[in-house]
Short mmCIF file of C-alpha atoms and ligand atoms in Angstrom, two decimals:
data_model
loop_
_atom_site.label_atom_id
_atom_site.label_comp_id
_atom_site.label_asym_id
_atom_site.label_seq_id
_atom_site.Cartn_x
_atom_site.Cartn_y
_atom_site.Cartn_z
CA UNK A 28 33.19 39.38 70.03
CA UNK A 29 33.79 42.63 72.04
CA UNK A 30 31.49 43.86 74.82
CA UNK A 31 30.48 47.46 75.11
CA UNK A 32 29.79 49.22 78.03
CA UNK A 33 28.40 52.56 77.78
CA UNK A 34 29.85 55.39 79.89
CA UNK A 35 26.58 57.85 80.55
CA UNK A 36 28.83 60.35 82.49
CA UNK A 37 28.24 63.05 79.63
CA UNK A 38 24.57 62.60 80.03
CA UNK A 39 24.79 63.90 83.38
CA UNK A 40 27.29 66.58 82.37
CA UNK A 41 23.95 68.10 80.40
CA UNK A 42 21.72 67.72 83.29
CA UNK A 43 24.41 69.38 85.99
CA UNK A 44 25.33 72.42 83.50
CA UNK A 45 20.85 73.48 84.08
CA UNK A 46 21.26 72.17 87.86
CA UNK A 47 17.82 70.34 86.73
CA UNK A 48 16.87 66.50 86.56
CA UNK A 49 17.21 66.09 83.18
CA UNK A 50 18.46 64.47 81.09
CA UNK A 51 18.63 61.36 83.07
CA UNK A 52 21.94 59.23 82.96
CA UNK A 53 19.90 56.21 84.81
CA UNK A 54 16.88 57.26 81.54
CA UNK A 55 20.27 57.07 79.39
CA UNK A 56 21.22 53.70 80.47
CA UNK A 57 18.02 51.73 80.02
CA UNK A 58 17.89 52.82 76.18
CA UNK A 59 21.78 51.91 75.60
CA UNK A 60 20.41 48.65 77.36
CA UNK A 61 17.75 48.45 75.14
CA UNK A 62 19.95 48.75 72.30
CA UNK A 63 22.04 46.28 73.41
CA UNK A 64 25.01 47.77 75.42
CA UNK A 65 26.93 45.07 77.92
CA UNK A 66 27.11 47.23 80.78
CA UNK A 67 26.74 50.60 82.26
CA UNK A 68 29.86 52.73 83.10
CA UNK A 69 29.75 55.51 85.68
CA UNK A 70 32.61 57.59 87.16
CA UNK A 71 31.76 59.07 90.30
CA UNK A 72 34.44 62.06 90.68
CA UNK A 73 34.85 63.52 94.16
CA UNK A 74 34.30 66.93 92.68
CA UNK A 75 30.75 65.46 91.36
CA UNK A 76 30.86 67.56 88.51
CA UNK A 77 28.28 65.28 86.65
CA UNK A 78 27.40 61.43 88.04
CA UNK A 79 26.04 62.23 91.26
CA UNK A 80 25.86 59.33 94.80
CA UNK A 81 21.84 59.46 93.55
CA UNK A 82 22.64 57.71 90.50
CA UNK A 83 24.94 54.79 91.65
CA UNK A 84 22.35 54.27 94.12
CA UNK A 85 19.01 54.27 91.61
CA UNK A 86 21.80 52.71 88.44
CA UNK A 87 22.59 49.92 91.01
CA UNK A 88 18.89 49.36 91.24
CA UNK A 89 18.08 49.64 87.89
CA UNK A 90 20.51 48.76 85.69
CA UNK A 91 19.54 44.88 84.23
CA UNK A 92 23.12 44.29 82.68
CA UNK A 93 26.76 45.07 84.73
CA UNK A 94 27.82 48.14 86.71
CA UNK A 95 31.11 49.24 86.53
CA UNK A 96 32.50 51.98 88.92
CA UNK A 97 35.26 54.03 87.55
CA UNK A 98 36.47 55.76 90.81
CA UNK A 99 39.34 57.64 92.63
CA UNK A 100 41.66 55.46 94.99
CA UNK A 101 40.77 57.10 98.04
CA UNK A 102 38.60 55.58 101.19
CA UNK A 103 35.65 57.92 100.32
CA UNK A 104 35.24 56.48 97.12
CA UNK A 105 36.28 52.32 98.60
CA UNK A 106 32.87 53.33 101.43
CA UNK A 107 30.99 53.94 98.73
CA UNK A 108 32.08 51.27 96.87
CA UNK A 109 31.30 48.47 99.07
CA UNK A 110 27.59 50.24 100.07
CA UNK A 111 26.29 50.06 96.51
CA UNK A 112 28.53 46.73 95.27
CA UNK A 113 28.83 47.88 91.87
CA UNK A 114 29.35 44.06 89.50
CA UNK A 115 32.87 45.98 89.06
CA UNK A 116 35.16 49.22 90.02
CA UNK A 117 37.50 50.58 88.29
CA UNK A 118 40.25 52.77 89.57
CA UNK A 119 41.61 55.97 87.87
CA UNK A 120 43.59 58.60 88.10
CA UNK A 121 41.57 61.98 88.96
CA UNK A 122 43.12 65.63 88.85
CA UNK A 123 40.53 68.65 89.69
CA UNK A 124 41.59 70.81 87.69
CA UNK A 125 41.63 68.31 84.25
CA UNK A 126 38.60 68.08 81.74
CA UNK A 127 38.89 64.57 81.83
CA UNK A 128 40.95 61.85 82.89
CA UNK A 129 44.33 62.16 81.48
CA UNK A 130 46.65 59.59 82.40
CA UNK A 131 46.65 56.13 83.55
CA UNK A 132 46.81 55.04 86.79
CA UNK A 133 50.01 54.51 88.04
CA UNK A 134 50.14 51.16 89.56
CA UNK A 135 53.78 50.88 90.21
CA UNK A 136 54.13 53.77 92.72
CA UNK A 137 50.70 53.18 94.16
CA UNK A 138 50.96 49.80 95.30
CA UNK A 139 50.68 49.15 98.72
CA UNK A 140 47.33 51.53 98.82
CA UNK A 141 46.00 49.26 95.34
CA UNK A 142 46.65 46.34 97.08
CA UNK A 143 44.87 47.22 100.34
CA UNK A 144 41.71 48.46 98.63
CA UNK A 145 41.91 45.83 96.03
CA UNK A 146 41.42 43.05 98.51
CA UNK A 147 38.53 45.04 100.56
CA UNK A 148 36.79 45.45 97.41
CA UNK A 149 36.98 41.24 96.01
CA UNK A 150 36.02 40.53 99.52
CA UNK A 151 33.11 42.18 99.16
CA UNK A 152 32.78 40.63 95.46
CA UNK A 153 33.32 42.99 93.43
CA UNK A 154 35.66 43.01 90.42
CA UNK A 155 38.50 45.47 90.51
CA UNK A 156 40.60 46.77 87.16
CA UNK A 157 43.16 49.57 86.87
CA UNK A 158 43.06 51.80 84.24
CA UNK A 159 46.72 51.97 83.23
CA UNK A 160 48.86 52.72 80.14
CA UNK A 161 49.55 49.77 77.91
CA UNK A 162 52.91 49.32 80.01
CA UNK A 163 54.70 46.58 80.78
CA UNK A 164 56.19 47.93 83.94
CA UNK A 165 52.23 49.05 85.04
CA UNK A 166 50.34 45.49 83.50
CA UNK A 167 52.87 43.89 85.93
CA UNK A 168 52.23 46.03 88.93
CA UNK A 169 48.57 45.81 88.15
CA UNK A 170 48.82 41.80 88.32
CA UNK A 171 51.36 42.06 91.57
CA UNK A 172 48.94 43.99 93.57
CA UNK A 173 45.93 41.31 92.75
CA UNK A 174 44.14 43.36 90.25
CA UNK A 175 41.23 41.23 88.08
CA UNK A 176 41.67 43.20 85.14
CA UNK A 177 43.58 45.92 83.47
CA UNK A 178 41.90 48.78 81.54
CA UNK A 179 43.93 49.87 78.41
CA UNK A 180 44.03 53.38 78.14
CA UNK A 181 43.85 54.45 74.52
CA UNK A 182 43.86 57.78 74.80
CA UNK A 183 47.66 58.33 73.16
CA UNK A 184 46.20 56.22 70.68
CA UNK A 185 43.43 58.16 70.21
CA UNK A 186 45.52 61.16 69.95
CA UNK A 187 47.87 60.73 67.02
CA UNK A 188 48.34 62.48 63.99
CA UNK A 189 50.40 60.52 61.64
CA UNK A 190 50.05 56.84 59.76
CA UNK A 191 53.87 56.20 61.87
CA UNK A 192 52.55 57.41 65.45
CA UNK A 193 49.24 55.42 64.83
CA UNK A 194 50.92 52.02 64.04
CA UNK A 195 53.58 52.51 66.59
CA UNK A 196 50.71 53.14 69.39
CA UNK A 197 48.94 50.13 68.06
CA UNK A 198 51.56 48.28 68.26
CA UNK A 199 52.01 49.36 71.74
CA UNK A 200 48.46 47.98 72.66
CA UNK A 201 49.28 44.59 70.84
CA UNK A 202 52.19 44.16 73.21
CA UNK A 203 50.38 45.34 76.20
CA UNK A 204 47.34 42.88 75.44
CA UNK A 205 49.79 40.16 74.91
CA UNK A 206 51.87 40.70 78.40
CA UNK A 207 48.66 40.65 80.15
CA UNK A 208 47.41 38.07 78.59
CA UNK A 209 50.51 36.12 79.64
CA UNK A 210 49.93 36.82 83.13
CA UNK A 211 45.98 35.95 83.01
CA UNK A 212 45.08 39.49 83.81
CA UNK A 213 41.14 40.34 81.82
CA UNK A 214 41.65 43.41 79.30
CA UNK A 215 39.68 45.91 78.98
CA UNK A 216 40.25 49.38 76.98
CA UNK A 217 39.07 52.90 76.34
CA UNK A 218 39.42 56.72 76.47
CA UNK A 219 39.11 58.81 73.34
CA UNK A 220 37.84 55.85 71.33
CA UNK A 221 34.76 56.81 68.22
CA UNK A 222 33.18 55.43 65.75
CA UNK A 223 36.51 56.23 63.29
CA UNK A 224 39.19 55.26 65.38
CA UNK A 225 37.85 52.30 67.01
CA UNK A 226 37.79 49.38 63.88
CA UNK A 227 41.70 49.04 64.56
CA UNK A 228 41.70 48.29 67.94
CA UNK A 229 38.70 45.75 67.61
CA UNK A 230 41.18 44.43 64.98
CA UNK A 231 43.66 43.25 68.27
CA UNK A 232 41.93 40.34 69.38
CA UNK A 233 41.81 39.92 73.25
CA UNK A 234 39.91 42.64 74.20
CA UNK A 235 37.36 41.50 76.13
CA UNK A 236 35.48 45.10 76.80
CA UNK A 237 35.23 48.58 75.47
CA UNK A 238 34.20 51.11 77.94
CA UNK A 239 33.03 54.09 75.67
CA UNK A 240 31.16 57.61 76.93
CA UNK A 241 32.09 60.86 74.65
CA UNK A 242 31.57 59.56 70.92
CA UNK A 243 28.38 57.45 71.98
CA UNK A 244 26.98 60.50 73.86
CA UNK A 245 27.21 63.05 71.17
CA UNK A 246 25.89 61.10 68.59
CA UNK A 247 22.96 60.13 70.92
CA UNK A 248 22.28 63.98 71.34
CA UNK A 249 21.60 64.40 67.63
CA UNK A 250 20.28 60.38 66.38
CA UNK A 251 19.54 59.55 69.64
CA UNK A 252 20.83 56.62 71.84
CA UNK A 253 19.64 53.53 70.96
CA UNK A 254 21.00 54.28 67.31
CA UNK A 255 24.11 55.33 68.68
CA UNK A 256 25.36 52.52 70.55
CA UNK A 257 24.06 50.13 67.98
CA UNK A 258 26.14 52.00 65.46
CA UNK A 259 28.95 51.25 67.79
CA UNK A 260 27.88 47.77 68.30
CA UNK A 261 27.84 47.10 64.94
CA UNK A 262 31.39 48.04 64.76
CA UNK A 263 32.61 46.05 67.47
CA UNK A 264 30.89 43.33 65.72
CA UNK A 265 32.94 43.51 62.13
N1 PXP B 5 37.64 54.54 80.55
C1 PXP B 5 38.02 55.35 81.58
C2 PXP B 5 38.81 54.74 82.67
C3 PXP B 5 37.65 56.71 81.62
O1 PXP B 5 38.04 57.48 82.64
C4 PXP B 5 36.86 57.23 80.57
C5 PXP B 5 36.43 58.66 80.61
O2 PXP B 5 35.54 58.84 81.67
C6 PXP B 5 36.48 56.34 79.54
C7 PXP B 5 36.90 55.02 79.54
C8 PXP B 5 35.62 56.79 78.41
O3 PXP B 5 36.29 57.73 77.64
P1 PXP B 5 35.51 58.50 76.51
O4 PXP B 5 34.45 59.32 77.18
O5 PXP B 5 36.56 59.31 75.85
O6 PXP B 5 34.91 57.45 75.60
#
């Protein structure tokens, strides 16, 4: 069975548009706990533009199920990192100027820096995946630099428009899950994923865990949260 972890960045996107204190993202978390979410996902941008240092700090404290980090690969992010020792980071990709994150990382130019910061980061115990396009040439430069786990990035999936595109980016996951799989590298997938396009996916087996944020977020504004991850949960579950 699939594990969900709930991405509350778009909780905080609400609070930062007032400059207030509400809504919550750590408030956010606890009910998607409640309603039986896996684990918490935060990205911390450098920009801040909605998770702010305040909540990895009171989420580390908080938070009763697993942490995971979604971060930059730069030595601001790596300090911050190994203060709070989040159960896991994961590294993206992060433009300034892009609404959200748009491709994957990519491993195979960037890794001499990966495998520096990898290593600092499992040294300090924490569990490190790359968010990377279901790639061969990437899942194998995610493995080479000493990565735990890969992150699929669905979003081209997520994006299609025909029956043909849809089955051919499917099919590109399937291979992707079964090259890493080959190499003992833990999967992991999201971006873009909703309660409509998700039932194929969870159709692959091998994906261990779904990190999910927009869909769950703005069906928790209008049924509010606890029905909306268990909606999703109940999905994963099929
Ligand atoms: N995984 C990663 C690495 C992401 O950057 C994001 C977006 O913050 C997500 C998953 C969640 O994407 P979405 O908000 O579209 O569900």
């Amino acid at each position: 069975m699939a594990k969900l972890s709930v991405n509350v960045d778009h909780i905080a996107t609400i609070r930062q548009a007032r400059g207030v204190t509400e809504p919550d993202p750590v408030a956010a978390a606890v009910l998607a706990e409640l309603a039986g979410a896996d684990g918490i996902t935060i990205h911390l941008r450098e920009d801040r533009r909605h998770i702010q240092d305040r909540d990895v700090e009171i989420l580390r404290r908080t938070i009763k199920t697993r942490l995971n980090l979604e971060m930059a690969l730069t030595d601001e992010m790596v300090a911050i990192a190994l203060k709070t020792v989040p159960d896991s980071v994961t590294f993206v990709p992060e433009g300034r100027h892009e609404l959200t994150t748009e491709g994957g990382l990519d491993a195979l130019l960037l890794q001499n820096t990966l495998k520096q910061k990898i290593a600092l980061l499992q040294q300090a115990g924490i569990i490190v995946s790359l968010f990377i396009e279901p790639d061969m040439e990437q899942i194998k430069a995610a493995h080479k630099v000493g990565a735990d786990y890969m992150e699929i990035h669905t979003g081209m999936y997520c994006e299609v428009r025909t029956e043909r595109e849809r089955r051919e980016q499917l099919r590109r996951i399937e291979l992707a899950i079964s090259g890493a799989r080959k190499l003992g590298l833990g999967i992991n997938a999201g971006h873009g994923l909703d309660y409509r396009n998700i039932g194929a996916v969870v159709a692959l087996p091998g994906i261990e865990e779904f990190n999910i944020g927009h869909s769950i977020v703005s069906r928790a504004v209008l049924v509010g949260m606890e029905r909306a991850v268990g909606d999703m949960i109940a999905l994963l579950n099929k």
